[in-house]
Coordinates of C-alpha atoms and ligand atoms in Angstrom, one line a residue:
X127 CA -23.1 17.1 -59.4
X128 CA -19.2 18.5 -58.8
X129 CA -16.5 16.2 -59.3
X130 CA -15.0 14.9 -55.5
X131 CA -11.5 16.6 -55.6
X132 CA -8.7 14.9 -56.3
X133 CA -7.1 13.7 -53.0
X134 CA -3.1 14.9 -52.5
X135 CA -0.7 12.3 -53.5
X136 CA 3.1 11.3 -51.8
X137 CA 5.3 9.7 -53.9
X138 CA 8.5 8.2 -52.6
X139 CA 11.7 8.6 -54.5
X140 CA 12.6 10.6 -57.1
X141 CA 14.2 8.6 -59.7
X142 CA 13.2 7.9 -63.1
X143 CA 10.1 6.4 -62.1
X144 CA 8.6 8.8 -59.3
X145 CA 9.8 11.7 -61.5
X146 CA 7.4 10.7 -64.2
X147 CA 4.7 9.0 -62.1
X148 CA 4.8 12.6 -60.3
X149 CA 4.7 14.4 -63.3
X150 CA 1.8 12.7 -64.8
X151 CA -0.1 13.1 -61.5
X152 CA 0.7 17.0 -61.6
X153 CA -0.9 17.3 -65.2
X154 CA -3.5 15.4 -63.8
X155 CA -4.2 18.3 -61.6
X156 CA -3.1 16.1 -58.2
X157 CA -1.0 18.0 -55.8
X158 CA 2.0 16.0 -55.5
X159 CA 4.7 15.9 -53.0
X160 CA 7.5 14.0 -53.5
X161 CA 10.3 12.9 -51.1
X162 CA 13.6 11.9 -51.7
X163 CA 16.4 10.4 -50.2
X164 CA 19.2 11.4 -52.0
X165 CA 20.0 15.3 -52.5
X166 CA 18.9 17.0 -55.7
X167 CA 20.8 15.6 -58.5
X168 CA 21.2 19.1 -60.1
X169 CA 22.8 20.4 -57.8
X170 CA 26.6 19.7 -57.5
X171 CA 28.2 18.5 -54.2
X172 CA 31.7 20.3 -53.1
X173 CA 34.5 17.8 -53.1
X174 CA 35.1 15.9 -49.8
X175 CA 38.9 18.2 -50.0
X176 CA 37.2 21.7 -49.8
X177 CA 36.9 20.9 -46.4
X178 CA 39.5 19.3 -43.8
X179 CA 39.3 16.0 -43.5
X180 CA 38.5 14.3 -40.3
X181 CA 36.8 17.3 -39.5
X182 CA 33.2 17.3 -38.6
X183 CA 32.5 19.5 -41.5
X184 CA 34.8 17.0 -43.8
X185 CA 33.3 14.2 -42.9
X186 CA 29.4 15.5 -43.4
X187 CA 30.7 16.8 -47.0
X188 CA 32.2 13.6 -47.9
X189 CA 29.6 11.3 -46.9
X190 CA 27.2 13.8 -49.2
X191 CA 29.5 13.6 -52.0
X192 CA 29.4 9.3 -51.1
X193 CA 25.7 9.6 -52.0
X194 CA 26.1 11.5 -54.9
X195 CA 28.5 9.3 -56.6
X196 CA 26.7 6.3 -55.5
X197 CA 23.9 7.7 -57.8
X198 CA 25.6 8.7 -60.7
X199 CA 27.9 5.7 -60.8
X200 CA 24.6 4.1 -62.7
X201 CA 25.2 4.1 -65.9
X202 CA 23.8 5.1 -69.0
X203 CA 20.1 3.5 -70.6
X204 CA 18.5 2.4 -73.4
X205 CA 15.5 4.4 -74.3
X206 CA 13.1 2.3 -76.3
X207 CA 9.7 2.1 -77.6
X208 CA 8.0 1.4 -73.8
X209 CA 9.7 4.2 -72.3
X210 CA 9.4 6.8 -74.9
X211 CA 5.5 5.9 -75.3
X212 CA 5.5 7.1 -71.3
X213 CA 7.4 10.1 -71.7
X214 CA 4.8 10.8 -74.6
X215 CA 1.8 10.3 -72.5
X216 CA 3.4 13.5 -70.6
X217 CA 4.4 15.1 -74.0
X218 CA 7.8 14.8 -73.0
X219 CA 9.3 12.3 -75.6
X220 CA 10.7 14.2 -78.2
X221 CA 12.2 16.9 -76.4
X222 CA 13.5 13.8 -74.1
X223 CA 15.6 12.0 -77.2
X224 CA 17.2 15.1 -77.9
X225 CA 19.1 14.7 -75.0
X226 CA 19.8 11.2 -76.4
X227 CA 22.3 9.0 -79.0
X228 CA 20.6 6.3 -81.0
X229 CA 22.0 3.6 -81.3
X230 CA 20.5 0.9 -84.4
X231 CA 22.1 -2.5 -83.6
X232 CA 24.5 -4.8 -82.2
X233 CA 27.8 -3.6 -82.9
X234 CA 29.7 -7.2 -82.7
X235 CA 33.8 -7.4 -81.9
X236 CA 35.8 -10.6 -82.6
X237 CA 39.2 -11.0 -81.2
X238 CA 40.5 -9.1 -84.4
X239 CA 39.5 -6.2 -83.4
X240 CA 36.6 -6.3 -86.1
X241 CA 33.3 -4.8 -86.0
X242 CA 30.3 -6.5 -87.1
X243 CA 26.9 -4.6 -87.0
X244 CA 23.8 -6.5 -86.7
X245 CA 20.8 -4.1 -86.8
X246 CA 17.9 -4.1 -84.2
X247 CA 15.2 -4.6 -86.5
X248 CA 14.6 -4.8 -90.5
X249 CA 12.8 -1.2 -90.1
X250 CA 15.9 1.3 -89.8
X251 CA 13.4 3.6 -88.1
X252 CA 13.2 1.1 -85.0
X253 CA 16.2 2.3 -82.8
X254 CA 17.0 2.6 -79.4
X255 CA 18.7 5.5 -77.8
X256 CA 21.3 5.6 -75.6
X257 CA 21.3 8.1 -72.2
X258 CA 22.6 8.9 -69.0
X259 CA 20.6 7.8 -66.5
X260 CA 21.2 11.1 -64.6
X261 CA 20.8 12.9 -67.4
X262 CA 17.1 12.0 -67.9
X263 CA 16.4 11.8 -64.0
X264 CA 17.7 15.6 -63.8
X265 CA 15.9 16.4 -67.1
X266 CA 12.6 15.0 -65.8
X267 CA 13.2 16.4 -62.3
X268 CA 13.2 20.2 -64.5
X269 CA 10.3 19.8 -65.9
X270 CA 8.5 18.7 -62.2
X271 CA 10.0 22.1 -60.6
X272 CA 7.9 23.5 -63.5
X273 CA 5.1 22.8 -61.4
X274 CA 6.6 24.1 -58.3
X275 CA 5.9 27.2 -58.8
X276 CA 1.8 26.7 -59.8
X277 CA 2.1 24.8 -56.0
X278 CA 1.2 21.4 -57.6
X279 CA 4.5 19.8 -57.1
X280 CA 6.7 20.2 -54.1
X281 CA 10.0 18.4 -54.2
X282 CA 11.6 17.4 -50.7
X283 CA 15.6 16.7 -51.2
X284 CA 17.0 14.6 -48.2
X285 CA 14.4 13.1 -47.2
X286 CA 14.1 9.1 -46.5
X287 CA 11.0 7.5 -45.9
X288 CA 10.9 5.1 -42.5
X289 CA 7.2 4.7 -41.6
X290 CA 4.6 4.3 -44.0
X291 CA 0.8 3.2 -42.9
X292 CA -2.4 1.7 -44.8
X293 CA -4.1 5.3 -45.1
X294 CA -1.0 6.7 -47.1
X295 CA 0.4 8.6 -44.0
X296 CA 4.2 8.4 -43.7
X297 CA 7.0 9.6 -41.5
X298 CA 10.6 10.8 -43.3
X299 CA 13.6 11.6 -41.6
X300 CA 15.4 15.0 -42.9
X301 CA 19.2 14.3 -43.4
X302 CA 20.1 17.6 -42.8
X303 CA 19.2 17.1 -38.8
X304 CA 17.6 13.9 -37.9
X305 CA 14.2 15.5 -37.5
X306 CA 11.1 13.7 -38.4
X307 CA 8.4 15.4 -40.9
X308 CA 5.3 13.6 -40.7
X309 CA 2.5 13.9 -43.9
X310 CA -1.2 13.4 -43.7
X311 CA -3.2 10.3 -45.2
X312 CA -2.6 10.4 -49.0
X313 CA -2.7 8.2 -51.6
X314 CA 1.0 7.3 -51.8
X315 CA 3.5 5.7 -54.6
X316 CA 6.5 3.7 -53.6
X317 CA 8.9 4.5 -56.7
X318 CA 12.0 4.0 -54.2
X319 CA 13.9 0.9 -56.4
X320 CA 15.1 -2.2 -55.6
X321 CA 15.6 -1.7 -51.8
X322 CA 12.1 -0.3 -51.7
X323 CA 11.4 0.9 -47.8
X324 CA 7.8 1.6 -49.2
X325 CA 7.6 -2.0 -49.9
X326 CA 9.2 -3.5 -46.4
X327 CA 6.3 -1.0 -44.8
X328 CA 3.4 -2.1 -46.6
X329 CA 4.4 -5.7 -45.9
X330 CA 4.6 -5.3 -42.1
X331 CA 0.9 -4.7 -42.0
X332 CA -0.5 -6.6 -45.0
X333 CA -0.1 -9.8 -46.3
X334 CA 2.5 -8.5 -49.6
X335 CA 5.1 -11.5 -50.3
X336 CA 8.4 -10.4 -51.4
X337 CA 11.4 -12.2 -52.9
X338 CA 14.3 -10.3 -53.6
X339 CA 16.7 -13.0 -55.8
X340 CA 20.9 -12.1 -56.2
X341 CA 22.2 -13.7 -59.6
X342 CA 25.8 -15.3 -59.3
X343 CA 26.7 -12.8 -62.2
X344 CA 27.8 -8.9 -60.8
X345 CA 28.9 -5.8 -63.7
X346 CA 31.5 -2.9 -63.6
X347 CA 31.4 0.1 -65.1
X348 CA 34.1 1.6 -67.4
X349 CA 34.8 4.2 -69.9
X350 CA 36.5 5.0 -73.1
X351 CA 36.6 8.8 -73.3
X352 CA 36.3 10.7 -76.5
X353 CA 39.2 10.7 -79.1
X354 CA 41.7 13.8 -79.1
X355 CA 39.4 15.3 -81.8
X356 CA 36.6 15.3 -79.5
X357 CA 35.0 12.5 -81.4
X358 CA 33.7 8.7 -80.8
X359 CA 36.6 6.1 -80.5
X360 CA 34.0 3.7 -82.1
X361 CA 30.9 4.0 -84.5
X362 CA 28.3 5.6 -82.1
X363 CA 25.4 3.9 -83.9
X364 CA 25.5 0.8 -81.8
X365 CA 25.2 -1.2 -78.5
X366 CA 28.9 -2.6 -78.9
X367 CA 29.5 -5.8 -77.3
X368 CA 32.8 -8.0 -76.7
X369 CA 31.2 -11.4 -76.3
X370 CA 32.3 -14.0 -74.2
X371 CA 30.8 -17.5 -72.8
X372 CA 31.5 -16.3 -69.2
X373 CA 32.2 -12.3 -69.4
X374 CA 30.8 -9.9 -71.8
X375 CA 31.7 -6.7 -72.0
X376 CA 29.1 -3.2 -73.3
X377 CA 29.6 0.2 -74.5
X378 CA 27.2 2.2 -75.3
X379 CA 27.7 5.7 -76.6
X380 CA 27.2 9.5 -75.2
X381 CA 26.9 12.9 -76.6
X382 CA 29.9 13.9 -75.5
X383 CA 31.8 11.7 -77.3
X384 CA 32.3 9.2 -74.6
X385 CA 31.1 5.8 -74.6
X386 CA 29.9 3.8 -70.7
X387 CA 31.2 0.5 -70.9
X388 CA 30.0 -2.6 -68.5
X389 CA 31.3 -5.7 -68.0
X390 CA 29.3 -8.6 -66.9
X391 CA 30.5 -11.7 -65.6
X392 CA 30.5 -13.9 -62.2
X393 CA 31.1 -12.2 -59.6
X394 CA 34.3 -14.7 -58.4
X395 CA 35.7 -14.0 -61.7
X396 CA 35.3 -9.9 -61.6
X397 CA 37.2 -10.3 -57.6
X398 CA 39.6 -12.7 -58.7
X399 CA 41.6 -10.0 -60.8
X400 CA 43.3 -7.7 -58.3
X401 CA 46.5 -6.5 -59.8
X402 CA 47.0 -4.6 -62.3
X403 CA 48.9 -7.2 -64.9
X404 CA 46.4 -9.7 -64.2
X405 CA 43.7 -6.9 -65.9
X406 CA 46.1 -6.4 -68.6
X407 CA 46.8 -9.8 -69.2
X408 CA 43.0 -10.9 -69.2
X409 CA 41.4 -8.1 -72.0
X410 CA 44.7 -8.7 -73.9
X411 CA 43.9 -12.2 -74.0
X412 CA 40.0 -11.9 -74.5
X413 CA 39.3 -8.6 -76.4
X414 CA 42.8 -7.0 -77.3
X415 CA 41.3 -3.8 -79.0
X416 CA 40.0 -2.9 -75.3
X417 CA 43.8 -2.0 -74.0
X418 CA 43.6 0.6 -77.0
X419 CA 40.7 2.1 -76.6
X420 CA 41.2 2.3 -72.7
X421 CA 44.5 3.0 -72.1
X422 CA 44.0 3.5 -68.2
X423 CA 41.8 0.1 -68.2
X424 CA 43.3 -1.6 -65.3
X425 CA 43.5 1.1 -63.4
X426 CA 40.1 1.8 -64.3
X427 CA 39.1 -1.9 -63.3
X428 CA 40.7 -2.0 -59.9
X429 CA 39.8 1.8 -58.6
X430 CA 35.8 1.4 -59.8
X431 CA 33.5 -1.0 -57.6
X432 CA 31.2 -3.9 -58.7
X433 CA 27.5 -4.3 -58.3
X434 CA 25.7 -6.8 -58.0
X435 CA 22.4 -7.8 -60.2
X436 CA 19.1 -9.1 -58.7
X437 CA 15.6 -9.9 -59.6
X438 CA 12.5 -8.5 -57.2
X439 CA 8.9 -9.8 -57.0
X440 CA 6.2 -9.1 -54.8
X441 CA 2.4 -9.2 -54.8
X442 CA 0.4 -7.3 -54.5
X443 CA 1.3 -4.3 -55.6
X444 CA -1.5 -2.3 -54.2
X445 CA -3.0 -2.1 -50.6
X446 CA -6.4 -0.2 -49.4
X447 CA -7.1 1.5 -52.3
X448 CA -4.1 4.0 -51.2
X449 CA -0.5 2.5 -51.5
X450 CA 1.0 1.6 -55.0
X451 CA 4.5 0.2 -55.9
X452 CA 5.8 1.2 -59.2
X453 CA 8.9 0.9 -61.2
X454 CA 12.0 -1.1 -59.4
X455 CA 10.2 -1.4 -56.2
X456 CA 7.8 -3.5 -57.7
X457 CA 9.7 -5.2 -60.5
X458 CA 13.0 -4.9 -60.5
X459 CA 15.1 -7.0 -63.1
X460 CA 18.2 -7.9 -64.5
X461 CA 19.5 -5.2 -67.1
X462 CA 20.1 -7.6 -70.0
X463 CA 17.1 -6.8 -72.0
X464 CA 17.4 -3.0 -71.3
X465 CA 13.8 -2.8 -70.1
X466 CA 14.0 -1.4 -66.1
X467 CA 13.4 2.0 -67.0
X468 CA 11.2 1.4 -70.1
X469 CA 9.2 -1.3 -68.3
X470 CA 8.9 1.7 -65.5
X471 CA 7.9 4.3 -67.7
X472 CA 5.1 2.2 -69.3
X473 CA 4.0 1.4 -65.7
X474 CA 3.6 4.9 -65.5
X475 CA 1.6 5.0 -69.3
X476 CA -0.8 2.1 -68.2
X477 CA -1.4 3.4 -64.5
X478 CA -2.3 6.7 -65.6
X479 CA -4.7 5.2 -68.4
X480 CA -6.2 2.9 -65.8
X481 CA -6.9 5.8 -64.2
X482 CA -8.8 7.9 -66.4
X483 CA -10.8 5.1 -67.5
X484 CA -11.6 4.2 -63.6
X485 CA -12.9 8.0 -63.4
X486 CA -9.5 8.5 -60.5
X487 CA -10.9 6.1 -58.5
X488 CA -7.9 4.5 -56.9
X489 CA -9.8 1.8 -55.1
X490 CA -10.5 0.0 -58.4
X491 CA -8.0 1.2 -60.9
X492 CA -4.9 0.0 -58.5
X493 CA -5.9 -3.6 -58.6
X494 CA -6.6 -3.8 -61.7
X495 CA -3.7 -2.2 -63.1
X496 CA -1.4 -4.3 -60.9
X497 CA -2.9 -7.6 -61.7
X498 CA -2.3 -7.2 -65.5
X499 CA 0.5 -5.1 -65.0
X500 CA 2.2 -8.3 -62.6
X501 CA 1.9 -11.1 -65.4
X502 CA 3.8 -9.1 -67.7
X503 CA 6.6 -7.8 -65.4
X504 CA 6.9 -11.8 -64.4
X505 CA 7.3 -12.3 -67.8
X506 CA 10.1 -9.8 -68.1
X507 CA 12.0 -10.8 -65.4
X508 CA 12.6 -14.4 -66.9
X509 CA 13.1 -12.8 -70.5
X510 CA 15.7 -10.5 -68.8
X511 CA 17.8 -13.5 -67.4
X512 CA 17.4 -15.4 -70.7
X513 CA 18.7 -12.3 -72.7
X514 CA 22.0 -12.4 -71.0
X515 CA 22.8 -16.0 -72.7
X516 CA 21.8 -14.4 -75.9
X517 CA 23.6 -11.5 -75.5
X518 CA 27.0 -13.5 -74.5
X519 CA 27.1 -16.8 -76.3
X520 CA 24.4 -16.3 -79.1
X521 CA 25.1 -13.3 -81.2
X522 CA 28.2 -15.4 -83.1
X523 CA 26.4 -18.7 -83.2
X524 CA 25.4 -20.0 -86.7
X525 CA 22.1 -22.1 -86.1
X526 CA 20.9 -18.2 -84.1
X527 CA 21.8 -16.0 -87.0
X528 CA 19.9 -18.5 -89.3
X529 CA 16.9 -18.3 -86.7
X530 CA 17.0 -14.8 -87.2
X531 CA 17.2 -14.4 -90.9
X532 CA 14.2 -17.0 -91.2
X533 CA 12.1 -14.6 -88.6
X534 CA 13.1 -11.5 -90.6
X535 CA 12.4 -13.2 -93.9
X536 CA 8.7 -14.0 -92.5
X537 CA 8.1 -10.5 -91.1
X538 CA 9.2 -9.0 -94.7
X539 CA 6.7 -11.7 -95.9
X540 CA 3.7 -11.3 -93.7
X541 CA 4.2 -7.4 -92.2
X542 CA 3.3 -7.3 -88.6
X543 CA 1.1 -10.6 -88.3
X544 CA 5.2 -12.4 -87.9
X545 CA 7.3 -10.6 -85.6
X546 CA 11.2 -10.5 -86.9
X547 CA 12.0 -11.2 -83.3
X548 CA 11.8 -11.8 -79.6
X549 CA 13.7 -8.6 -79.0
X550 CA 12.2 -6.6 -81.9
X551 CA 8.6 -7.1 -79.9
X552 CA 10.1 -6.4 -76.7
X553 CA 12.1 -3.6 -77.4
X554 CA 10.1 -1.8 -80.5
X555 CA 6.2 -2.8 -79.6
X556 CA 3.3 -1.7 -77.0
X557 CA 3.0 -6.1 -76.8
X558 CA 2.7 -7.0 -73.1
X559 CA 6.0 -8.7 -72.4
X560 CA 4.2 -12.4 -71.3
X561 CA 2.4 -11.8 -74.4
X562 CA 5.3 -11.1 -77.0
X563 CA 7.1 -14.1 -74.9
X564 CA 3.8 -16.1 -76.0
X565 CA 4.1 -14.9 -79.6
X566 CA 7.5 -15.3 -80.4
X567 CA 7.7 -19.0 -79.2
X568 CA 3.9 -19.5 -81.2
X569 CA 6.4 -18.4 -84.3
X570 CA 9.1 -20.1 -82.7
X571 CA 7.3 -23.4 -83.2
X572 CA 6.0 -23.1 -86.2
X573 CA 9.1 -23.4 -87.7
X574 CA 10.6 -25.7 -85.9
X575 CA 7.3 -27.6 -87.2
X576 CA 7.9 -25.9 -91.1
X577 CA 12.0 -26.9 -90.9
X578 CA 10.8 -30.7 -89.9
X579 CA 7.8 -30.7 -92.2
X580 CA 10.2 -29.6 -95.3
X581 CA 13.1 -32.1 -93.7
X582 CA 10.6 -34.9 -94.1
X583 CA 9.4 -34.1 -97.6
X584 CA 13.1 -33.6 -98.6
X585 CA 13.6 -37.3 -96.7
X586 CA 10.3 -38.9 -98.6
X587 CA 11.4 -37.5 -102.1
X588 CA 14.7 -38.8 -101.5
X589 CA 13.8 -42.0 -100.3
X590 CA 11.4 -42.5 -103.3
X591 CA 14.0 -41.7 -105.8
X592 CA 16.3 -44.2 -104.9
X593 CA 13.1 -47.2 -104.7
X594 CA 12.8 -45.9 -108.7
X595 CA 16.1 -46.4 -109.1
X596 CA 16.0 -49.6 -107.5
X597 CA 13.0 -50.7 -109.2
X598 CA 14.7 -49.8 -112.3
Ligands
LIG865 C1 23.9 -1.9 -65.1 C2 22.5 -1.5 -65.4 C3 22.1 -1.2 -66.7 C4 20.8 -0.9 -67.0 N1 20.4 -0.6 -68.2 C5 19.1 -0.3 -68.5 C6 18.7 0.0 -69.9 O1 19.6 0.0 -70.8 N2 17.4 0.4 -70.1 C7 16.5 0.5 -69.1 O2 15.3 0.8 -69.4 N3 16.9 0.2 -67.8 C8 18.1 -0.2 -67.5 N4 18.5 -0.4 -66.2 C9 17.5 -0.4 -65.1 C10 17.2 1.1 -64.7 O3 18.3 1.7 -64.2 C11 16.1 1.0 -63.5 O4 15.1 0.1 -63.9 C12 15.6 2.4 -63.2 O5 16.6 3.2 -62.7 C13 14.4 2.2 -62.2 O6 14.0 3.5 -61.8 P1 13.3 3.6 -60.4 O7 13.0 5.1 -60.3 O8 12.2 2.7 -60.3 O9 14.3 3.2 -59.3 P2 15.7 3.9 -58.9 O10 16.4 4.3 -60.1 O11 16.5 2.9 -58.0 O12 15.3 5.2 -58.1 C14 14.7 5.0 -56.8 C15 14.9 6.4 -56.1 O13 14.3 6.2 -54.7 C16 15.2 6.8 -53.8 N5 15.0 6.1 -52.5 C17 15.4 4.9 -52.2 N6 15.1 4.6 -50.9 C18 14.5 5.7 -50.4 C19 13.9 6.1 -49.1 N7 13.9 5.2 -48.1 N8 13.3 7.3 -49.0 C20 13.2 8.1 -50.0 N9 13.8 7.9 -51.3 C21 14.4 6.7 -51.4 C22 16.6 6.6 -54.4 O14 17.5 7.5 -53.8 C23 16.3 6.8 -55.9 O15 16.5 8.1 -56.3 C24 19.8 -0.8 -65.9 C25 20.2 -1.1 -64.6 C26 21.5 -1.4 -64.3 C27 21.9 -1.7 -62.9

């Protein structure tokens, strides 16, 4: 008996998660097209003033170079264990942290000015790595237009998806002149983030719940550019952060010498400083080394937007054995944990495992894969928000720094059967996230239960030393 062949597959959007669902599906031996809105990434966009403004020509150029910048305002990543395990499925991962910094720790600022790091994990081999999200996008995108030219992968530029139907079939509209270019029935991915269209389609004609939840708290992005020797400002080894109990500020470092910098806080707050002493005034107050290693930080502060944080659920993922959401369309969090593009790239890992155990048969591996998949991306999403209060308020308390010397002191103890934190086994293990959650407050507990159990003892011996006494 021949194998059936592998039916064609559309994926929708080009980011970090279609570039690598796509890419796995081309190994795979699928023909793949994929369709995205923006333009390619790799290819730069003239400035808006090559042409004359107001003209027709201006204007078209401008609003490309709008959608451009809208894309790369995002930021750089952390790379970690989830995500690198994907690119690895597609033997991608070590040629893809080349491209990367690694970064071992917390690196903590007080109001001095000092630096304090506090390392990931006891295992100095456990680090993240730090990286553009364009850089990888573009990176990933080469190494799909390697199949271009075997005619497994086509890549469409410009195209946004506005109709999609139960038996894959979709409609996209081509930027460059409003015409409509329909594709057969497919199986089809929605990897088109947060805003999915995918998503809002498969929901008109099945019975897919969505929520889509804003947090109060927005971020900006700044930068610190590299020091007149080319070199860091800052040790690059580390995720810096400025805490704060309503703002925090992040930089994390870039090849170039550069480091990204975000700051977090309510979104009242990041509108209510419009002038340019007011910015001065507030990081001279809260984090003075900032005004020295950003000299051009108001400036910076008032000319770049901010952006606002949300949370998106939605089940189920799946519908007729043809549509699938992936990545942010089906899970987007809050970036406090660093997990979006990890938790995407493992979605891409455990789809194309469920996959090949399900012999490519889409109508059973896609529920499967999403039901599992869902309880652990819930689980994320809450860990996510949680993370921020850790990030901000914990990392100088006391009674957490205990915590996590007593965790640590366990795992050098026991190995792997005691995790040395929450963090380590979401950032550094395979653990589905509802199930490290699970494990880390099982630990958690226990010693709570140990600290009381030892408190008690401590209380009982005292209290029978002083009856001796007494009785004495
Ligand atoms: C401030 C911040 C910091 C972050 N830090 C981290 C981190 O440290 N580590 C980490 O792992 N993650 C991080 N993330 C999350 C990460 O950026 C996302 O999870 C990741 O980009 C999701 O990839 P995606 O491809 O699913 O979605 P997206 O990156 O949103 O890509 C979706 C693509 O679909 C296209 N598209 C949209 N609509 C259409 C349409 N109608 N038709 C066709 N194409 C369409 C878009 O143009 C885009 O290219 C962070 C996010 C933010 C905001």
């Amino acid at each position: 008996m021949t194998a059936s062949p592998k039916p064609d597959v559309t994926v929708v959007g080009a980011g970090p998660t279609g570039a690598l669902a796509a890419l796995l599906l081309a190994r795979r031996g699928y023909r793949v097209n994929v369709f995205e809105f923006r333009d390619d990434p790799r290819v730069q966009v003239a400035k808006p003033k090559q042409a004359k403004e107001g003209s027709l020509l201006g204007d078209a150029v401008a609003s490309l170079a709008k959608v451009a910048d809208a894309a790369k305002r995002s930021i750089n990543l952390t790379l970690s264990h989830r995500g690198i395990s994907g690119l690895a499925r597609a033997g991608l991962d070590e040629a893809a942290l080349q491209l990367a910094v690694p970064v071992r720790g917390r690196m903590i600022h007080d109001r001095e000015g000092n630096i304090k790091l506090q390392p990931y994990d006891p295992d100095p081999e456990r680090v993240m790595y730090s990286i553009g999200r364009e850089t990888i996008n573009s990176w990933l995108l080469d190494q799909l237009s390697e199949h271009e030219a075997d005619g497994r992968v086509q890549l469409f530029f410009g195209h946004k998806v506005v109709r999609v139907r139960p038996d894959g079939s979709a409609d996209f509209e081509r930027r460059s002149d409003g015409k409509t270019h329909s594709t057969p029935p497919a199986k089809l991915l929605g990897c088109d983030g947060t805003f999915s269209k995918v998503r809002t389609e498969m929901s008109r004609c099945s019975r897919l719940s969505i929520s889509l939840d804003y947090i109060e708290h927005g971020y900006k992005e700044l930068a610190i550019s590299p020091a007149a020797d080319g070199r860091h400002k800052m040790p690059a080894e580390g995720l810096h952060i400025w805490p704060g109990s309503e703002v925090m500020l992040i930089a994390l470092p870039n090849g170039n010498g550069s480091f990204t910098c975000t700051i977090f806080g309510d979104f009242t707050f990041l509108e209510s400083l419009k002038t340019e002493e007011s910015v001065r005034r507030f990081f001279a107050d809260t984090w003075p080394d900032t005004l020295e290693l950003m000299p051009d930080l108001p400036q910076q502060y008032l000319r770049n937007p901010n952006a606002a944080l949300s949370t998106v659920r939605c089940s189920p993922w799946h519908l007729n054995g043809n549509l699938l959401l992936l990545g942010d369309a089906a899970h987007g969090v809050v970036p406090f944990y660093g997990q979006g593009m990890n938790c995407a790239f493992e979605d891409c890992l455990l789809f194309d495992q469920a996959r090949e155990a399900d012999a490519d048969d889409w109508g059973t591996a896609l529920p499967t894969f999403s039901a599992e998949r869902k309880r652990a991306t819930d689980a994320l999403a809450e860990l996510a928000i949680d993370n921020y209060v850790e990030m901000r308020d914990k990392t100088v308390s006391r009674s957490f720094l205990l915590k996590c010397w007593l965790h640590e002191s366990l795992h050098g103890l026991l190995g792997e059967r005691w995790q040395p934190s929450l963090h380590s086994a979401v950032t550094f293990t395979s653990l589905p996230y509802n199930e490290a959650r699970a494990t880390c407050e099982w630990q958690d507990a226990m010693l709570v239960r140990a600290g009381c159990a030892i408190g008690a003892v401590a209380i009982g011996t005292g209290a029978l030393a002083a009856m001796r006494g007494l009785a004495r």
